[in-house]
PDB file of C-alpha atoms in Angstrom:
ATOM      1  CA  UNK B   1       2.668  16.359   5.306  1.00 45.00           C
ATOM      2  CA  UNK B   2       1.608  13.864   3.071  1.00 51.00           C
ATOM      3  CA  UNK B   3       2.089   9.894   3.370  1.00 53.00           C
ATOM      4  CA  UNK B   4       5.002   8.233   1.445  1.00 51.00           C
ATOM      5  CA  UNK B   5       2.988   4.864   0.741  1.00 55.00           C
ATOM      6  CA  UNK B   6       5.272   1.956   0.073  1.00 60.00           C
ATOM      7  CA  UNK B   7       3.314  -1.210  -0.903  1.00 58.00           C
ATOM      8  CA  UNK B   8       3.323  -4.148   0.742  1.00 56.00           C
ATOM      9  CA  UNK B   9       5.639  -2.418   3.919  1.00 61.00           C
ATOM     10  CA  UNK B  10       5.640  -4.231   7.106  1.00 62.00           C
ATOM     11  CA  UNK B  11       3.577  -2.224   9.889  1.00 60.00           C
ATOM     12  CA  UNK B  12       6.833  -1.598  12.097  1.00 50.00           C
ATOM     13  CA  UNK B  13       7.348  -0.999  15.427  1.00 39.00           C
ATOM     14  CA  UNK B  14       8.498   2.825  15.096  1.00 39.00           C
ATOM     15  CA  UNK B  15       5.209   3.779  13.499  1.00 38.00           C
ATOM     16  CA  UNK B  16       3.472   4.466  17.037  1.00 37.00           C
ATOM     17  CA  UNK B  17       2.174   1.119  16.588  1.00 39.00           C
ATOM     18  CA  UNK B  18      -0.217   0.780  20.384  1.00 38.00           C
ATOM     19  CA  UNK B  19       2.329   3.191  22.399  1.00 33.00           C
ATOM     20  CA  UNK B  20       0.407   6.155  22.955  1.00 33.00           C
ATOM     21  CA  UNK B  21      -3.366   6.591  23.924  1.00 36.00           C
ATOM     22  CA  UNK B  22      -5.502   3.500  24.167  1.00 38.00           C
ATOM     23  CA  UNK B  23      -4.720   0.197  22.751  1.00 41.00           C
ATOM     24  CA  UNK B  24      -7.087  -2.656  22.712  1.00 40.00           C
ATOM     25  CA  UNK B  25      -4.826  -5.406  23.757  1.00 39.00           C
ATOM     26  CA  UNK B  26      -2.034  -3.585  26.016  1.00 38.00           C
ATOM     27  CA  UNK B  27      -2.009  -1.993  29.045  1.00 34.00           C
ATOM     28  CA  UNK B  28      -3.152   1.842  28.774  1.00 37.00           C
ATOM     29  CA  UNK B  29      -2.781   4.295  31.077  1.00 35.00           C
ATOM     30  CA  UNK B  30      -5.581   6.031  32.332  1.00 36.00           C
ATOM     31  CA  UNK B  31      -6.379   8.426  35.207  1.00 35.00           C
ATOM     32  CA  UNK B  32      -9.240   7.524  37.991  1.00 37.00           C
ATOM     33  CA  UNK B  33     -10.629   9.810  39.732  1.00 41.00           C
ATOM     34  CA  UNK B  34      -8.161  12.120  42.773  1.00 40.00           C
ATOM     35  CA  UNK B  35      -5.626  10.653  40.927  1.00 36.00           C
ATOM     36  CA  UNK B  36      -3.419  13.914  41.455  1.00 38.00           C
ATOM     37  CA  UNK B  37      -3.658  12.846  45.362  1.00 38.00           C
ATOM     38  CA  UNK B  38      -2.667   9.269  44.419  1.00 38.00           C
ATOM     39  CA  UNK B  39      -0.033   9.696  41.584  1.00 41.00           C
ATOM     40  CA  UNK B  40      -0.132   8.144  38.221  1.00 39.00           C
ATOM     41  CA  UNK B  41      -0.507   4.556  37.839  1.00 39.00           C
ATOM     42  CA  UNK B  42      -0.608   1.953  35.296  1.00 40.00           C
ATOM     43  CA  UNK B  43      -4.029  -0.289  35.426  1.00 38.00           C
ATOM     44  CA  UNK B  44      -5.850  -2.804  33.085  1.00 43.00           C
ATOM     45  CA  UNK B  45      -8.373  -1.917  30.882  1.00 44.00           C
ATOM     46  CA  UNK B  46     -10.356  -4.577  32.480  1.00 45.00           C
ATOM     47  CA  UNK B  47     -10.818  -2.833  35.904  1.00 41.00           C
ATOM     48  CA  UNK B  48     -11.760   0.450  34.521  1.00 44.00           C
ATOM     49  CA  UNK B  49     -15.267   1.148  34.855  1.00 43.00           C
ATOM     50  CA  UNK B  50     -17.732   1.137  31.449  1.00 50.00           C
ATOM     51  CA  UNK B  51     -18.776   4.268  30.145  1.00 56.00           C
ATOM     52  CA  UNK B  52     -19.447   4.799  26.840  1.00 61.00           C
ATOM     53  CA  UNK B  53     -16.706   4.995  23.788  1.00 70.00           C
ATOM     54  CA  UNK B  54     -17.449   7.097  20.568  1.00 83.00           C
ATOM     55  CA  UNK B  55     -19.184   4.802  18.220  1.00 89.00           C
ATOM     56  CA  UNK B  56     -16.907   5.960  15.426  1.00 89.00           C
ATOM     57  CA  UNK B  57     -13.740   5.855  17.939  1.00 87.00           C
ATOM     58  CA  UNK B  58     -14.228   1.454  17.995  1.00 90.00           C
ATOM     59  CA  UNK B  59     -15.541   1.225  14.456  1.00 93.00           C
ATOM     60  CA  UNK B  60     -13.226   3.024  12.283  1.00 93.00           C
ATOM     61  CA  UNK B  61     -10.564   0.488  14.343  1.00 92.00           C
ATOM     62  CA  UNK B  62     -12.618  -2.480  13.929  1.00 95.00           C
ATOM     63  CA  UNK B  63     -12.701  -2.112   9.906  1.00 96.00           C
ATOM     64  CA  UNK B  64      -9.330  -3.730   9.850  1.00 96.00           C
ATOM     65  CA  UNK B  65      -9.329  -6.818  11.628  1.00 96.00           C
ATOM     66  CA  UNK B  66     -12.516  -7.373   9.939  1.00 97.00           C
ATOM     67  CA  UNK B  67     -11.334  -6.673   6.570  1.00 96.00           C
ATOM     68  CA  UNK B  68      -8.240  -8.793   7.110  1.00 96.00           C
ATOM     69  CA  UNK B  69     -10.025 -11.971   8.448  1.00 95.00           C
ATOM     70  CA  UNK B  70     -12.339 -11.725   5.649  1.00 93.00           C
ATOM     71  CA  UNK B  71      -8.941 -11.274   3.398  1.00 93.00           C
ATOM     72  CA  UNK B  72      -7.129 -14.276   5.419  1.00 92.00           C
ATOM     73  CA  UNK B  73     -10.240 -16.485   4.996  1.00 90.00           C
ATOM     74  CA  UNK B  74      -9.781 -16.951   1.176  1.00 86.00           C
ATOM     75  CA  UNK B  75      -5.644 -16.440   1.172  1.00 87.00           C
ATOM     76  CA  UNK B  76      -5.057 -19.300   3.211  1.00 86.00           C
ATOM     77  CA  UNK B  77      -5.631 -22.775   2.863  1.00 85.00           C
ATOM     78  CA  UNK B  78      -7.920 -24.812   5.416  1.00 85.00           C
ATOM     79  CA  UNK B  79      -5.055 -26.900   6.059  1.00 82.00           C
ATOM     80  CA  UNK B  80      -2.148 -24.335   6.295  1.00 83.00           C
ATOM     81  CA  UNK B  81      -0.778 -23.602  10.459  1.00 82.00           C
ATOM     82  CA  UNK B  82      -0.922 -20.029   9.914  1.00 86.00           C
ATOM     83  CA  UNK B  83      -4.438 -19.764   9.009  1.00 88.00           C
ATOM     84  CA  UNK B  84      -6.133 -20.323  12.660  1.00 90.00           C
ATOM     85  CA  UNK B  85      -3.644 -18.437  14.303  1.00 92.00           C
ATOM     86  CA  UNK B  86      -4.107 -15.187  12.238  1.00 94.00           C
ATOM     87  CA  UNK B  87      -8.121 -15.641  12.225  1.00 94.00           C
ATOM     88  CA  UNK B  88      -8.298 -15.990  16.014  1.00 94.00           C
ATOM     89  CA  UNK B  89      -6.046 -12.876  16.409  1.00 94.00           C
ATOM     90  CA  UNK B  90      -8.531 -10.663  14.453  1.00 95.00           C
ATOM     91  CA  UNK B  91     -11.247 -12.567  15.785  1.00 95.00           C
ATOM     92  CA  UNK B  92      -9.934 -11.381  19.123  1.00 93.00           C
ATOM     93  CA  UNK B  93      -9.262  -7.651  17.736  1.00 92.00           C
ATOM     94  CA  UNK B  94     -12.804  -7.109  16.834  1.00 94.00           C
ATOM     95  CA  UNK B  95     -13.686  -8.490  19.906  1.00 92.00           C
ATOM     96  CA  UNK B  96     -11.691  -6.123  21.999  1.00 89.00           C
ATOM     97  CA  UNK B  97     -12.878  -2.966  19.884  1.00 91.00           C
ATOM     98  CA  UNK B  98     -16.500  -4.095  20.558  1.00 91.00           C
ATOM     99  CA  UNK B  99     -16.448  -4.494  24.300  1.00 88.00           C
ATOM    100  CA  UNK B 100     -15.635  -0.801  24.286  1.00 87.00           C
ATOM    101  CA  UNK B 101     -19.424  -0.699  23.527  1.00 88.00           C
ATOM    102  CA  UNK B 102     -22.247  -0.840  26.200  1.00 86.00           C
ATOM    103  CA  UNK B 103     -24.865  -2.645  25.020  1.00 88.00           C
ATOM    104  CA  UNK B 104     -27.039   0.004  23.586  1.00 88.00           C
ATOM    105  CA  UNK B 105     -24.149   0.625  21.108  1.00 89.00           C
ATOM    106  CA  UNK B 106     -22.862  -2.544  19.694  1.00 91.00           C
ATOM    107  CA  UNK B 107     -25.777  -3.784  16.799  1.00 94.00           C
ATOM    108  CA  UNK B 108     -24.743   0.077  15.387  1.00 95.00           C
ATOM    109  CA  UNK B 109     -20.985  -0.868  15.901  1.00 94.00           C
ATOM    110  CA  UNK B 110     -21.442  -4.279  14.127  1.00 96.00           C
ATOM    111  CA  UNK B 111     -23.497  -2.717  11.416  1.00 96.00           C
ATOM    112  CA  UNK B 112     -21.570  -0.180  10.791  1.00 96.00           C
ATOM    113  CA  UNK B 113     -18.355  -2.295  11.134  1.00 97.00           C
ATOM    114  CA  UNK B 114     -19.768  -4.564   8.330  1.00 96.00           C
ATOM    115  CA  UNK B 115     -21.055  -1.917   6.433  1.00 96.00           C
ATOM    116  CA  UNK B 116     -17.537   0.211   6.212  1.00 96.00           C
ATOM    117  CA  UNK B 117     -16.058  -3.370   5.505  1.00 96.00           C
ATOM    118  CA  UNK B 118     -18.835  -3.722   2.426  1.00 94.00           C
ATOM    119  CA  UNK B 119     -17.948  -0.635   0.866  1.00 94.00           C
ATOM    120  CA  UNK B 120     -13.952  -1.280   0.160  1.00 93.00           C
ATOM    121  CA  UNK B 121     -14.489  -4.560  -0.792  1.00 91.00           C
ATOM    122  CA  UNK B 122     -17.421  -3.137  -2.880  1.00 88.00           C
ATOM    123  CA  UNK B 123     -15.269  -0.246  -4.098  1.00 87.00           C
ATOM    124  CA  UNK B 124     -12.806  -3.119  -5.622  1.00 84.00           C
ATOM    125  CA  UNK B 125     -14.500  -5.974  -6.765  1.00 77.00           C
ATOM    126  CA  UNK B 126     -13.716  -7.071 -10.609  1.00 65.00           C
ATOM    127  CA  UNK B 127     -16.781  -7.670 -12.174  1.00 60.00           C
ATOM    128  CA  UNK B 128     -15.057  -9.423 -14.919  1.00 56.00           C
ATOM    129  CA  UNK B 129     -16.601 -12.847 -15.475  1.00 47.00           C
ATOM    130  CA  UNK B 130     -14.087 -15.336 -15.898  1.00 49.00           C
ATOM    131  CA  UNK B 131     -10.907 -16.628 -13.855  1.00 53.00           C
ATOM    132  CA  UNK B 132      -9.567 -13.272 -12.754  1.00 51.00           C
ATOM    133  CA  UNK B 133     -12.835 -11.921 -11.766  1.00 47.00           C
ATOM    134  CA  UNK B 134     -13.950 -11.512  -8.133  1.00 51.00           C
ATOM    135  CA  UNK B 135     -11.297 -10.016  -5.129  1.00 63.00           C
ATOM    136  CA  UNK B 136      -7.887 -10.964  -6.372  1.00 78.00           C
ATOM    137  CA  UNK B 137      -6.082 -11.916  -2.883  1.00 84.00           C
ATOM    138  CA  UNK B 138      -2.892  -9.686  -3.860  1.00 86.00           C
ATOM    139  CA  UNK B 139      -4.621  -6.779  -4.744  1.00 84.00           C
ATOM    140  CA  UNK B 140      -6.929  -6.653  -1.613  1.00 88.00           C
ATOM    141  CA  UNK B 141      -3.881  -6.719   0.412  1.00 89.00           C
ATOM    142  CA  UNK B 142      -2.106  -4.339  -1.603  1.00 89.00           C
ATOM    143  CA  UNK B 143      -5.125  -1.544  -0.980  1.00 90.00           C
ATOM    144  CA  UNK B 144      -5.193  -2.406   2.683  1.00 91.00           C
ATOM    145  CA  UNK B 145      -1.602  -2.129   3.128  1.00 89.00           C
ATOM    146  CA  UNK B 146      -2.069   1.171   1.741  1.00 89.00           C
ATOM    147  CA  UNK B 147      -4.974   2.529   4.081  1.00 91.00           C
ATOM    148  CA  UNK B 148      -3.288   1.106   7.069  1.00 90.00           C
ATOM    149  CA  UNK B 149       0.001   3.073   6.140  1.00 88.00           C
ATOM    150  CA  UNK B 150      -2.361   5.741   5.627  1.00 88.00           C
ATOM    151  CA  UNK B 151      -4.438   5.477   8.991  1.00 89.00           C
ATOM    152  CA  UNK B 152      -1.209   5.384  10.831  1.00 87.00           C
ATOM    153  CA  UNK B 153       0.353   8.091   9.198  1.00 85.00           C
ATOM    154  CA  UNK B 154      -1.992  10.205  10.376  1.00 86.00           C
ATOM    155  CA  UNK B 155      -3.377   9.231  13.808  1.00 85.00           C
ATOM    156  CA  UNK B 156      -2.465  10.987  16.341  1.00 83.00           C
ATOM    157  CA  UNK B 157      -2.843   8.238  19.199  1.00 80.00           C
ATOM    158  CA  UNK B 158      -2.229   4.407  18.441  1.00 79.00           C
ATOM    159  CA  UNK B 159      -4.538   3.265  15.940  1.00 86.00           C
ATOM    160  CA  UNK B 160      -3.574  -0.444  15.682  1.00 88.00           C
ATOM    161  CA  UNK B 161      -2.865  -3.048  18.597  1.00 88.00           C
ATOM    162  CA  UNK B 162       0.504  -4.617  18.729  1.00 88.00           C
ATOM    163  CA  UNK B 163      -1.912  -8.408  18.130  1.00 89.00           C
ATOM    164  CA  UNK B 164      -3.060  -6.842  14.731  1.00 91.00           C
ATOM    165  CA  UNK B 165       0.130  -5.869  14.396  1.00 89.00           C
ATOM    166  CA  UNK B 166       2.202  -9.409  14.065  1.00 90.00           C
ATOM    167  CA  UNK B 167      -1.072 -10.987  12.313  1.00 91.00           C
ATOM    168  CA  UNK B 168      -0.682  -8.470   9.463  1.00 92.00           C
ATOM    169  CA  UNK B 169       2.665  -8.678   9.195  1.00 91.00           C
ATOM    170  CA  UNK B 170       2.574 -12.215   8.989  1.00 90.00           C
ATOM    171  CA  UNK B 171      -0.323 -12.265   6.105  1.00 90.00           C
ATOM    172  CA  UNK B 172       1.968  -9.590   4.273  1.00 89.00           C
ATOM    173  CA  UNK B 173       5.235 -11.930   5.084  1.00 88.00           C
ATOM    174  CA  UNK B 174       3.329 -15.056   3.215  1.00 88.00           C
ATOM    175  CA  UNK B 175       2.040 -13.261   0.209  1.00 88.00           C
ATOM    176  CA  UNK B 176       4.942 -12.127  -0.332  1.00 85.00           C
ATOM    177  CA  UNK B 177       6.755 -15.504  -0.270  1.00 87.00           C
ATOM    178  CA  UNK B 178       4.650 -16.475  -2.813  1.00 84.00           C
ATOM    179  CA  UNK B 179       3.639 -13.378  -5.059  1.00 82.00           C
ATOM    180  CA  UNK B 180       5.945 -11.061  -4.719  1.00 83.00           C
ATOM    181  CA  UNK B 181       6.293 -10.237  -8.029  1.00 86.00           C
ATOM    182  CA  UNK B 182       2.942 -10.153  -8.417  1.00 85.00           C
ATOM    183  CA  UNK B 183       2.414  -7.859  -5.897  1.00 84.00           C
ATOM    184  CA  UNK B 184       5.184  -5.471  -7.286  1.00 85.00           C
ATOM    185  CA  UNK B 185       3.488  -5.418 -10.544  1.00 83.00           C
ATOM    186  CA  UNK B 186       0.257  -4.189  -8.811  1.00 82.00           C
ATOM    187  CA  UNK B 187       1.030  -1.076  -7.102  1.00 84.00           C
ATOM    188  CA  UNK B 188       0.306   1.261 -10.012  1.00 85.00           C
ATOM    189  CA  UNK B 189      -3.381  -0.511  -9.956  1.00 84.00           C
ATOM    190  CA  UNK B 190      -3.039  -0.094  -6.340  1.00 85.00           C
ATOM    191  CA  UNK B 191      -2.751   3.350  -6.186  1.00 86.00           C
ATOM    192  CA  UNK B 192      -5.608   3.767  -8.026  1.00 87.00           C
ATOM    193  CA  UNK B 193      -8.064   1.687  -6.673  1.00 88.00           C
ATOM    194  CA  UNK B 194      -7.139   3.524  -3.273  1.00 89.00           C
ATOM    195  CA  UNK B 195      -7.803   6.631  -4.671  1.00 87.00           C
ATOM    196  CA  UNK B 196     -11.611   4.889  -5.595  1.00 89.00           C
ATOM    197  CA  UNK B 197     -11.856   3.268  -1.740  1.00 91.00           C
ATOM    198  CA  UNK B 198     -10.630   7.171   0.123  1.00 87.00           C
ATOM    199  CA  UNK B 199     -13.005   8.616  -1.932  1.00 87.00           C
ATOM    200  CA  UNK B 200     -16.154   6.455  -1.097  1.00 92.00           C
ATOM    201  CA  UNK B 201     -14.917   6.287   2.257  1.00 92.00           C
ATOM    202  CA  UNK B 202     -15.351   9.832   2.378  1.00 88.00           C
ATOM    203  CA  UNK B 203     -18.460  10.415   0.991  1.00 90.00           C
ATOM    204  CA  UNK B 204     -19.792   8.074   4.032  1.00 91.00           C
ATOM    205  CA  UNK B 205     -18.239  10.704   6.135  1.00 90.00           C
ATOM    206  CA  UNK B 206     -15.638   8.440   7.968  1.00 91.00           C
ATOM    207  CA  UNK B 207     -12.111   8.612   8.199  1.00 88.00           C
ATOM    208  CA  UNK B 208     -12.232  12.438   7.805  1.00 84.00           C
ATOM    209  CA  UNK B 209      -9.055  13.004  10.026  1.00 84.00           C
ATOM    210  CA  UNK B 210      -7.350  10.941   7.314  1.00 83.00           C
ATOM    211  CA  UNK B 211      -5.745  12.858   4.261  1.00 78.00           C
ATOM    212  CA  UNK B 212      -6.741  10.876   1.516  1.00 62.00           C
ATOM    213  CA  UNK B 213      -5.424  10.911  -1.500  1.00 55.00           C
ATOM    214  CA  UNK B 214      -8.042  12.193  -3.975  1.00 48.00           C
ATOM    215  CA  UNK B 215      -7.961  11.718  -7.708  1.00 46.00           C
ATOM    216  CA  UNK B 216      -7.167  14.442  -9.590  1.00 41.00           C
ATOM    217  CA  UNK B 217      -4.609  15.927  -6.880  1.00 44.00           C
ATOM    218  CA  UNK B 218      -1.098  15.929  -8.736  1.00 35.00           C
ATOM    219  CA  UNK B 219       0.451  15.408  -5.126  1.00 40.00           C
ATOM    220  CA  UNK B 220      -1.568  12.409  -4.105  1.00 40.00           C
ATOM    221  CA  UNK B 221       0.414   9.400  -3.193  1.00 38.00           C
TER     222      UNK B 221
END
């Protein structure tokens, strides 16, 4: 079953959003050992013991609140109320995603982090020269609206934390106050340019559980 993408959508509550498996910020539910003598209980990720997460498992979550910081840093104004509120919440996401990581792991999460991050921002730079070169904000945040529809179309535990949730909701809320026409103008450019960002992303060999839509495929999108 292929995604429906819808362009500038809100990430709502029914898409799974931190209710099932592990979610950075929320209480998960995990099972200790002789739990079967004990019965199920719900604990704090904080008092579970460290052992070591998949690399991939905390980076390919990571991307986002990384990606959307670096997004929120040049949408907002230094001035506007929002603005430090949103940063600190994907400050803190990161955050969480990396203490997943015992120490010998986390300068190949960060790298790798920052080096996923790179390669969409890479994959849609305008290398016009001129006013409208650069990352325009609006289509940024129309591409990452579409690969976090995407991602959470397809996971099959919670993907996204209910604190990224509200922060990207509200980035999504104020560009749409003030470009919304903009933003409905861009989605055929969107489309496309996520088409370009799957496809690198797959050649780096991440986000293979995701089914990306790949140029040339008359069903994509």
């Amino acid at each position: 079953m292929s995604a429906v993408l819808k362009y500038g959508t809100p990430l709502a509550s029914d898409m799974r959003v931190a209710t099932v498996g592990l979610a950075a910020n929320d209480v998960g539910l995990f099972v200790p050992p002789k739990t079967l003598r004990r019965g199920f209980h719900e604990i704090s990720r904080d008092v579970v013991p460290r052992r070591k997460f998949d690399l991939w498992f905390a980076v390919e979550r990571a991307v986002f609140p990384c990606l959307f910081h670096m997004i929120a840093m040049g949408m907002f104004e230094e001035d506007e109320p929002e603005r430090r509120d949103i940063l600190k919440a994907f400050e803190d996401d990161m955050e969480e995603w990396a203490k997943l990581m015992l120490p010998s792991q986390f300068h190949d999460f960060r790298r790798e982090m920052l080096s996923l991050v790179h390669l969409i921002t890479g994959t849609l730079i305008d290398k016009q020269i001129g006013q409208n070169g650069g990352w325009p904000t609006v289509r940024l945040m129309m591409v990452g609206s579409g690969l976090v529809q995407l991602c959470d179309h397809y996971a099959c535990e919670a993907f996204f934390t209910t604190r990224f949730e509200l922060s990207f909701n509200a980035m999504l809320s104020a560009l749409h106050f003030v470009a919304g026409d903009e933003m409905a103008s861009s989605e055929v450019f969107a489309t496309k340019a996520l088409r370009r960002v799957c496809s690198a992303l797959k050649q780096r060999g991440r986000f293979g559980w995701v089914l990306f839509p790949v140029s040339g495929d008359p069903d994509a999108c």
